[in-house]
Each structure stands twice: as C-alpha cells, then as structure tokens.
PDB file of C-alpha atoms in Angstrom:
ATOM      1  CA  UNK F   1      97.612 109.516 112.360  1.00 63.00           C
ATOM      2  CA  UNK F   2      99.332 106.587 110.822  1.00 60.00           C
ATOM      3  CA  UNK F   3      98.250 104.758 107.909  1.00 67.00           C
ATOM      4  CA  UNK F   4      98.981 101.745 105.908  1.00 65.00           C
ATOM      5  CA  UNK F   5      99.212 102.395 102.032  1.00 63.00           C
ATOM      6  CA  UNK F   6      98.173  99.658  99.690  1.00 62.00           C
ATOM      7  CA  UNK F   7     101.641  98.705  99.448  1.00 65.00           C
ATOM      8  CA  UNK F   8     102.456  97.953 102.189  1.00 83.00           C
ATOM      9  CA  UNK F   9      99.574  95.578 103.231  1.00 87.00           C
ATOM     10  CA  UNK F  10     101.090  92.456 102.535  1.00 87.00           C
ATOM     11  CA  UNK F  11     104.409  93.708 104.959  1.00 86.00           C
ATOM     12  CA  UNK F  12     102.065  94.291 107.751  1.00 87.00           C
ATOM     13  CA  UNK F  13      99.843  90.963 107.343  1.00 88.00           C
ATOM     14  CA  UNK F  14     103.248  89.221 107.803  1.00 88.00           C
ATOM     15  CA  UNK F  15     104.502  91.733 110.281  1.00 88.00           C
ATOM     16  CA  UNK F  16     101.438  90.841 112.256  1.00 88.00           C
ATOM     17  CA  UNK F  17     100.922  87.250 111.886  1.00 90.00           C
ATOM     18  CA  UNK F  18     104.654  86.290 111.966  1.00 90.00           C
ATOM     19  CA  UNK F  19     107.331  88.336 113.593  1.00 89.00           C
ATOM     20  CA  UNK F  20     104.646  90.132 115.660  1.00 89.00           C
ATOM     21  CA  UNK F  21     102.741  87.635 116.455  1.00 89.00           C
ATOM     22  CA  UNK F  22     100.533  88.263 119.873  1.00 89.00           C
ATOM     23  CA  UNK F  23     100.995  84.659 121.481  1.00 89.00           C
ATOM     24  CA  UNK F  24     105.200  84.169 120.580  1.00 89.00           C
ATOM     25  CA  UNK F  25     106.449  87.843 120.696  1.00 88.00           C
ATOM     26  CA  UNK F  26     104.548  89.724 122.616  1.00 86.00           C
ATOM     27  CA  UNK F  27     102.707  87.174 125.117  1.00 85.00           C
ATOM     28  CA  UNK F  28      99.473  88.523 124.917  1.00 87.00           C
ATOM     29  CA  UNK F  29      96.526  85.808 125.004  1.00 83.00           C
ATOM     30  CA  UNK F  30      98.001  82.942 126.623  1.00 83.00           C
ATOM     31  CA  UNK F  31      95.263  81.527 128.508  1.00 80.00           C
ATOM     32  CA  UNK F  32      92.959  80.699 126.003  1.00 80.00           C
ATOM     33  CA  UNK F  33      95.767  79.126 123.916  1.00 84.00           C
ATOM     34  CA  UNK F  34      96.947  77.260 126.492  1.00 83.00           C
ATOM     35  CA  UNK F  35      93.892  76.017 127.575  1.00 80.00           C
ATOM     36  CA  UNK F  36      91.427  75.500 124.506  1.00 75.00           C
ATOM     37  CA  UNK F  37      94.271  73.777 122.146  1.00 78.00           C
ATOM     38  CA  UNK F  38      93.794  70.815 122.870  1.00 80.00           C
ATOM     39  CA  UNK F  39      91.999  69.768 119.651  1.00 86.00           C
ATOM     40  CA  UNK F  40      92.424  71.111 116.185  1.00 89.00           C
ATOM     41  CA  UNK F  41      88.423  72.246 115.521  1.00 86.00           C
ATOM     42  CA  UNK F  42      88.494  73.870 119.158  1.00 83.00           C
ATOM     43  CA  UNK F  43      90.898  75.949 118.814  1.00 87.00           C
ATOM     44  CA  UNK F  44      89.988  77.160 115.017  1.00 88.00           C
ATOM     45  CA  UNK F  45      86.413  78.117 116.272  1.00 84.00           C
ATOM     46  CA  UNK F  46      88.293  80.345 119.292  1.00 83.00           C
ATOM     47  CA  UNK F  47      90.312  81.132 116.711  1.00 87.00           C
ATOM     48  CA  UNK F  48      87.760  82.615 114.794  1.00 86.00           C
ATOM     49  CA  UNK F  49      85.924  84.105 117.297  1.00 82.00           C
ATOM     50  CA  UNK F  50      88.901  85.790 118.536  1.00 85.00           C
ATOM     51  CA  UNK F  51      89.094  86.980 115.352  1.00 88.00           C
ATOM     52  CA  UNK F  52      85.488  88.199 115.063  1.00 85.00           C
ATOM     53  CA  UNK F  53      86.041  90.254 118.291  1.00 87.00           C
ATOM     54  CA  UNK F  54      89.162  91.505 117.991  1.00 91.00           C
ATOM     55  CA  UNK F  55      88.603  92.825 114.697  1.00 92.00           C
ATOM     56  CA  UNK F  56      85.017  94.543 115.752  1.00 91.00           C
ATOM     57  CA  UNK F  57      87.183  95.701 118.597  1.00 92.00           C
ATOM     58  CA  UNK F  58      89.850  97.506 116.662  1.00 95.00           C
ATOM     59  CA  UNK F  59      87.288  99.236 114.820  1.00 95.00           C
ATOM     60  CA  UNK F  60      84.538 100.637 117.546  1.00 95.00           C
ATOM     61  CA  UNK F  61      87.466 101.408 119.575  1.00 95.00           C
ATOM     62  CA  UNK F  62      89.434 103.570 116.964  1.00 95.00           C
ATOM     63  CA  UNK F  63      86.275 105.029 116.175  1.00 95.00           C
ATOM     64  CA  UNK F  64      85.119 105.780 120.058  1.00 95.00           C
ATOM     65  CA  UNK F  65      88.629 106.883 120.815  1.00 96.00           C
ATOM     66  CA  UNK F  66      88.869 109.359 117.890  1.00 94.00           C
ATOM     67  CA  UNK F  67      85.418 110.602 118.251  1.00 95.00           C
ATOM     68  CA  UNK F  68      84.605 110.564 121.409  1.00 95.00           C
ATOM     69  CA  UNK F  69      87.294 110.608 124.002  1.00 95.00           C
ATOM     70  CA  UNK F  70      90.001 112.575 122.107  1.00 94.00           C
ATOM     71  CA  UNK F  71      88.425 115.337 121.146  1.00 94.00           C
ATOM     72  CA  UNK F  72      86.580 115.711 124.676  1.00 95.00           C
ATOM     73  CA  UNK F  73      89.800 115.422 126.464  1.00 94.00           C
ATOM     74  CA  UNK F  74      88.530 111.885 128.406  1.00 94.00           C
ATOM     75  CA  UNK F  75      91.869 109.589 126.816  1.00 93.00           C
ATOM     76  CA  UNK F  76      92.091 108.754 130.555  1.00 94.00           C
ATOM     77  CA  UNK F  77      88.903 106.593 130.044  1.00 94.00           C
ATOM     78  CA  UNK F  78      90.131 104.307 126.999  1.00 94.00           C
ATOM     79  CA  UNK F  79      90.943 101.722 129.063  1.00 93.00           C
ATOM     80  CA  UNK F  80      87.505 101.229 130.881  1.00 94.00           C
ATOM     81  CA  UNK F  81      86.010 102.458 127.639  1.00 94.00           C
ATOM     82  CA  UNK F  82      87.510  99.996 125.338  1.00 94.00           C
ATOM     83  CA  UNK F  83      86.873  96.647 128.095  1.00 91.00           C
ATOM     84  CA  UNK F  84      83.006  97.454 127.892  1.00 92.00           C
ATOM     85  CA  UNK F  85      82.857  97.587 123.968  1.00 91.00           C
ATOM     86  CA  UNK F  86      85.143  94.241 124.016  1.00 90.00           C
ATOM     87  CA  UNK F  87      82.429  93.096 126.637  1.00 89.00           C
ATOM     88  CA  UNK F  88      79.652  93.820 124.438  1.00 89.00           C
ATOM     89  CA  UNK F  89      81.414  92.239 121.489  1.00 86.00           C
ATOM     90  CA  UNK F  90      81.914  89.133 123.494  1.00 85.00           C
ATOM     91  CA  UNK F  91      78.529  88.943 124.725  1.00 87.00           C
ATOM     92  CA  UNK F  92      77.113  89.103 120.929  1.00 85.00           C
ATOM     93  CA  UNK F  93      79.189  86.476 119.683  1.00 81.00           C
ATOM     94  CA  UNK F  94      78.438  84.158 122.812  1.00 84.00           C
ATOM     95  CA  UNK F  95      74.653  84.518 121.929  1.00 86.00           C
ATOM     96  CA  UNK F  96      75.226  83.874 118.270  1.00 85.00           C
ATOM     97  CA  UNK F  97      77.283  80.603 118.962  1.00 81.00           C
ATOM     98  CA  UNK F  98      75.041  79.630 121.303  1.00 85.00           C
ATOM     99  CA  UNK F  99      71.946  79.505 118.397  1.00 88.00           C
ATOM    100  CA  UNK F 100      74.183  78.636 115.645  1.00 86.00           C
ATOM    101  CA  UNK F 101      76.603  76.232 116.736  1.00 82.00           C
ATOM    102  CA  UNK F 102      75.974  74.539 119.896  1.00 85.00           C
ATOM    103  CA  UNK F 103      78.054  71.927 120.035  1.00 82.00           C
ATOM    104  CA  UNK F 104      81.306  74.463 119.270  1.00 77.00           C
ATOM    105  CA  UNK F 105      79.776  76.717 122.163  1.00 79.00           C
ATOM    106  CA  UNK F 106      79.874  73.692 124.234  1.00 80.00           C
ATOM    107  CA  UNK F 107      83.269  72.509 123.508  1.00 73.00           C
ATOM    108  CA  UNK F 108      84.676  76.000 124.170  1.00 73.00           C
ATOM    109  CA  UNK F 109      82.742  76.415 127.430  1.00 71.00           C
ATOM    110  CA  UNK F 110      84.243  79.202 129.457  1.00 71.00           C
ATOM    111  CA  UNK F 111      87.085  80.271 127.632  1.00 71.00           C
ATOM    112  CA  UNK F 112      84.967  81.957 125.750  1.00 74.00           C
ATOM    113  CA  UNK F 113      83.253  84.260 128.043  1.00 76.00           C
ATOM    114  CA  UNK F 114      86.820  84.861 128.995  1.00 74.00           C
ATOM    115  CA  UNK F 115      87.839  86.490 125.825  1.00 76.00           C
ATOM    116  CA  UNK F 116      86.580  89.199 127.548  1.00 71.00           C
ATOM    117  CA  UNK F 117      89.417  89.347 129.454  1.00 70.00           C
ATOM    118  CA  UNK F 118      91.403  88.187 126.882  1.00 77.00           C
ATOM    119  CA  UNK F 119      94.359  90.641 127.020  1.00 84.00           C
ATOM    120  CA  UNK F 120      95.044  90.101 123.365  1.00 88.00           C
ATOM    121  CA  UNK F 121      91.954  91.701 122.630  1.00 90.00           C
ATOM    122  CA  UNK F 122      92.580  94.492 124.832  1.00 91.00           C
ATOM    123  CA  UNK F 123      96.069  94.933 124.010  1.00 92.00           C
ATOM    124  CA  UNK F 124      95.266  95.675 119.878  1.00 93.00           C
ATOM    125  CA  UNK F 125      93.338  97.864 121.534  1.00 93.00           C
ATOM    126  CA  UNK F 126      95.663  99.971 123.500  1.00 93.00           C
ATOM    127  CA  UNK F 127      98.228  99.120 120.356  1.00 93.00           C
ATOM    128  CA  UNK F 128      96.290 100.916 117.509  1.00 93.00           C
ATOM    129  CA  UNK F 129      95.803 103.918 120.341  1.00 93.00           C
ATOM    130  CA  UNK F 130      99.618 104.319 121.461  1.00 93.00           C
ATOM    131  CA  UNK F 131     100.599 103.792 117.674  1.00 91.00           C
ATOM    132  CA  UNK F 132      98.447 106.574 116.553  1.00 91.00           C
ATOM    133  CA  UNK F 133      96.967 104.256 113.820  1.00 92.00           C
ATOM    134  CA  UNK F 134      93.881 105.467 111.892  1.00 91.00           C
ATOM    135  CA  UNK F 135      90.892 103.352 111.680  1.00 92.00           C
ATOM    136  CA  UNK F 136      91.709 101.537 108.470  1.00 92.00           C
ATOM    137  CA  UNK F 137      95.148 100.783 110.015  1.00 91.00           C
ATOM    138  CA  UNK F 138      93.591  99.527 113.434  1.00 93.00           C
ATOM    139  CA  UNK F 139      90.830  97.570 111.712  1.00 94.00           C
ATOM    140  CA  UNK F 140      93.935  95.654 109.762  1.00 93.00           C
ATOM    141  CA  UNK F 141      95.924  95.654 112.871  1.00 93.00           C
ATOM    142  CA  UNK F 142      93.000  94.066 114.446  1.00 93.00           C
ATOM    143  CA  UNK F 143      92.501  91.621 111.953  1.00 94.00           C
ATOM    144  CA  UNK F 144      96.352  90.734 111.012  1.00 95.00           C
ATOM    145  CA  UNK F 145      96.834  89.991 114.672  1.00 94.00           C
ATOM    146  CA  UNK F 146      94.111  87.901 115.267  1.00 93.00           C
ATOM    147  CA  UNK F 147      95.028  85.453 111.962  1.00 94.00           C
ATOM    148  CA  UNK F 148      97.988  84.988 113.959  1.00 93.00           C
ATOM    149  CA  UNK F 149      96.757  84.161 117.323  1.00 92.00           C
ATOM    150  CA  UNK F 150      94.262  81.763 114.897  1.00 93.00           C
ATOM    151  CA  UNK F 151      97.742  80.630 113.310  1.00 94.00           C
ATOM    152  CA  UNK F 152      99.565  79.990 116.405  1.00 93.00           C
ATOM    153  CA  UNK F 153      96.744  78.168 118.242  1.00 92.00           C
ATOM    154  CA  UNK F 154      95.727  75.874 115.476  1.00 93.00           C
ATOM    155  CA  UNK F 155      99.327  75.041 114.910  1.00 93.00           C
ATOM    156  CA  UNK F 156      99.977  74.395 119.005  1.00 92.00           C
ATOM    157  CA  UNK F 157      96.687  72.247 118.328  1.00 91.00           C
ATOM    158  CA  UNK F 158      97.941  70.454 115.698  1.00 91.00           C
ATOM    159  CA  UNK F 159     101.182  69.523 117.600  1.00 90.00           C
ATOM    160  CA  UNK F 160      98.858  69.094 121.229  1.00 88.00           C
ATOM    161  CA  UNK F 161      97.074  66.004 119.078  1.00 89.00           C
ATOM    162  CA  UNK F 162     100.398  64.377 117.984  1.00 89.00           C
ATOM    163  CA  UNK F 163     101.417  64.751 121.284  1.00 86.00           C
ATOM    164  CA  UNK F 164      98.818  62.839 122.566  1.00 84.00           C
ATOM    165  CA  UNK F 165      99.950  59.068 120.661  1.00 84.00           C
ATOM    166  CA  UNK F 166     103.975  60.154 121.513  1.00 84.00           C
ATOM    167  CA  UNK F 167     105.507  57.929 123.942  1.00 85.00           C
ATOM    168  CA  UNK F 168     105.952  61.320 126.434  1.00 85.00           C
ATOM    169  CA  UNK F 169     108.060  60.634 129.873  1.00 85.00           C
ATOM    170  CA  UNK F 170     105.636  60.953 132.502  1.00 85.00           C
ATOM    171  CA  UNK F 171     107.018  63.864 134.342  1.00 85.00           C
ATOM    172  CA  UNK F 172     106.699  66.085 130.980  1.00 85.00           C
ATOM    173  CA  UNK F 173     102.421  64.678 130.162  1.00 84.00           C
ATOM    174  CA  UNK F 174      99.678  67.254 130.336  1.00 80.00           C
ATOM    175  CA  UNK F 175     100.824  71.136 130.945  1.00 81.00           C
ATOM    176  CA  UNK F 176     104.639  70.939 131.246  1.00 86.00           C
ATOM    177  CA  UNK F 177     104.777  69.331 127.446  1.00 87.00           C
ATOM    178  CA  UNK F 178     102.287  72.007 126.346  1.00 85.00           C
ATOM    179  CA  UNK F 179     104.808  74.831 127.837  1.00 88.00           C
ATOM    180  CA  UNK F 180     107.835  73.303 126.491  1.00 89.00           C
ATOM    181  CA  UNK F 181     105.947  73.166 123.251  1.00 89.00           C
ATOM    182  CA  UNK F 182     104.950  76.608 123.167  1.00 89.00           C
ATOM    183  CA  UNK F 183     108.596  77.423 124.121  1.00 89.00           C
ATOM    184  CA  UNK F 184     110.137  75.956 120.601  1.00 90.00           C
ATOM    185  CA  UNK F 185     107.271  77.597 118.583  1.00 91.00           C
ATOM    186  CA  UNK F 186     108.152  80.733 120.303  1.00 90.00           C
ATOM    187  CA  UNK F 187     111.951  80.524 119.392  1.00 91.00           C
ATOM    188  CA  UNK F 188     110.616  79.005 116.093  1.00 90.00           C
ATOM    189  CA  UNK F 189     108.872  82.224 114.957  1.00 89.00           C
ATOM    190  CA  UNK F 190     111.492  84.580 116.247  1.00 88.00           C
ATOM    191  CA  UNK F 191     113.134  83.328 113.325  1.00 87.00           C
ATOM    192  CA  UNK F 192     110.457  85.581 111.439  1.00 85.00           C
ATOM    193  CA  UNK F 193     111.974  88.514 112.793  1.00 82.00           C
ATOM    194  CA  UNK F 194     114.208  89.471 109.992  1.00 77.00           C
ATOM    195  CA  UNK F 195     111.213  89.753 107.738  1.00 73.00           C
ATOM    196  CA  UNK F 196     110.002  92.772 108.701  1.00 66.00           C
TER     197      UNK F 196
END
C-alpha cells in the first residue's frame, strides 16, 4: 500500500488541486461544470457537495475494497460496488440539502442527483484502487481532488458571470464561449505541471 507521509501533504494538495486537477488534466466531471457554472454561489454549493461525496467516497470505498472485496477475491465487483456506495452518498446529501438549504437544492436541480454519475466521483474511486493507496492516502486523494474540481468550477463561474456583461460575437454566446473558456483554463493550469 501507498502512503502519504506528513511531508509530503502539502506536494499532494497541490499535486491534486493544480497539475492534477480532475476537470483540466484528466477530464473527469465535465458535465456538472459545464452545466451548473453559471453563477458563482451555484457552483460553490456543487462544489461542496462534490466535495462531501467524493471525500465519503474515497473513504467507504478504500475501506470496502480492502476489507471486503480483496481479501474475498471479488476485485471484479469494485466497480458496481463502489457506484452503489457513491449512490448512497448522493442520496444522503440530496435529503440533507433538501431540509437545510432549499433554495441551493433548488438552484442545483438535477445536476445534483447526477453526481451520481458523476465520473469524477467514480474515477477517485477507481484512482485510490489502481494506485494502491491506503485509506489515509485515498481519503486525501478524495478530498485534494475535489478542492480542485471546487477550484476550477468556481473560477469557470467567476469568468461565466463576466462573460455575461462582455460584448460576446453572437456566434460564440451561450455554450461555445463556455468551451472556449474552459479550453484557456485548461492550457492555463497545464502550466502547473512543473510543480509536481
């Protein structure tokens, strides 16, 4: 198993929000930033849910996989295993929104269901398994990588709201702008690269 010392904490927050980051370098999660930046408060409350979730994920999956399916020779299931505890995850912090925040459970409206099938989520998942990271290590892998889909949607907010007094030509308004946007973030952060 693979750990992360104390040391080297800091290198993998910035390996993991930064150069790694799920939405510019490995394209993981793109429908919900697409879709739900289109204000700044929107996209930091799926921001933090997706954070919520795919922490919890990272854990209860590293713990079900090393406990449970590894040692009874069922790997083969991790997939199917690790979509109903993301499920389950989801479900909870749907029904918590819902009672504690209505008005951000509105204004996300389906895409959050669909983190779900987020493949972000997912992906840290099958990440932490295929890297052989213990649970500490996945729990922070979980964790790092979410702050940086938070990062990179509240930023593509951010830019999504400016975009919206620019004098845009009209063949670029709406989606194509939002692509070429997320285009020069994308070449922006590859610029992070050399960190780590």
């Amino acid at each position: 198993m693979e750990t992360v010392s104390c040391g080297n904490v800091l290198l993998f927050l910035v390996s993991c929000v930064l150069s790694n980051n799920f939405i510019f370098s490995r394209f993981l999660g793109c429908c919900p930033f697409l879709g739900v930046s289109s204000k700044v408060e929107t996209a930091a409350g799926m921001g933090m849910a997706v954070t919520f979730v795919m922490g919890l994920a990272s854990l209860f999956t590293s713990l079900v996989y090393q406990y449970v399916l590894f040692p009874l020779g069922l790997t083969y299931l991790s997939t199917i295993s690790f979509i109903l505890i993301i499920a389950s995850l989801v479900q909870f912090v749907e029904m918590f929104l819902k009672k504690s925040s209505p008005a951000l459970y509105k204004s996300l409206g389906i895409y959050l269901p669909l983190i779900t099938t987020n493949c972000a989520v997912l992906g840290v998942a099958t990440i932490n398994v295929s890297a052989q990271y213990d649970i500490l290590s996945s729990v922070l892998n979980g964790v790092f990588s979410a702050l940086g889909f938070l990062l990179a949607i509240v930023l593509m907010a951010g830019v999504r709201e400016r975009l919206e007094t620019s004098h845009i030509p009209e063949a670029f308004k709406g989606f194509p702008i939002g692509l070429f946007t997320a285009g020069l973030m994308a070449v922006a952060f590859m610029g992070f690269s050399g960190l780590v």
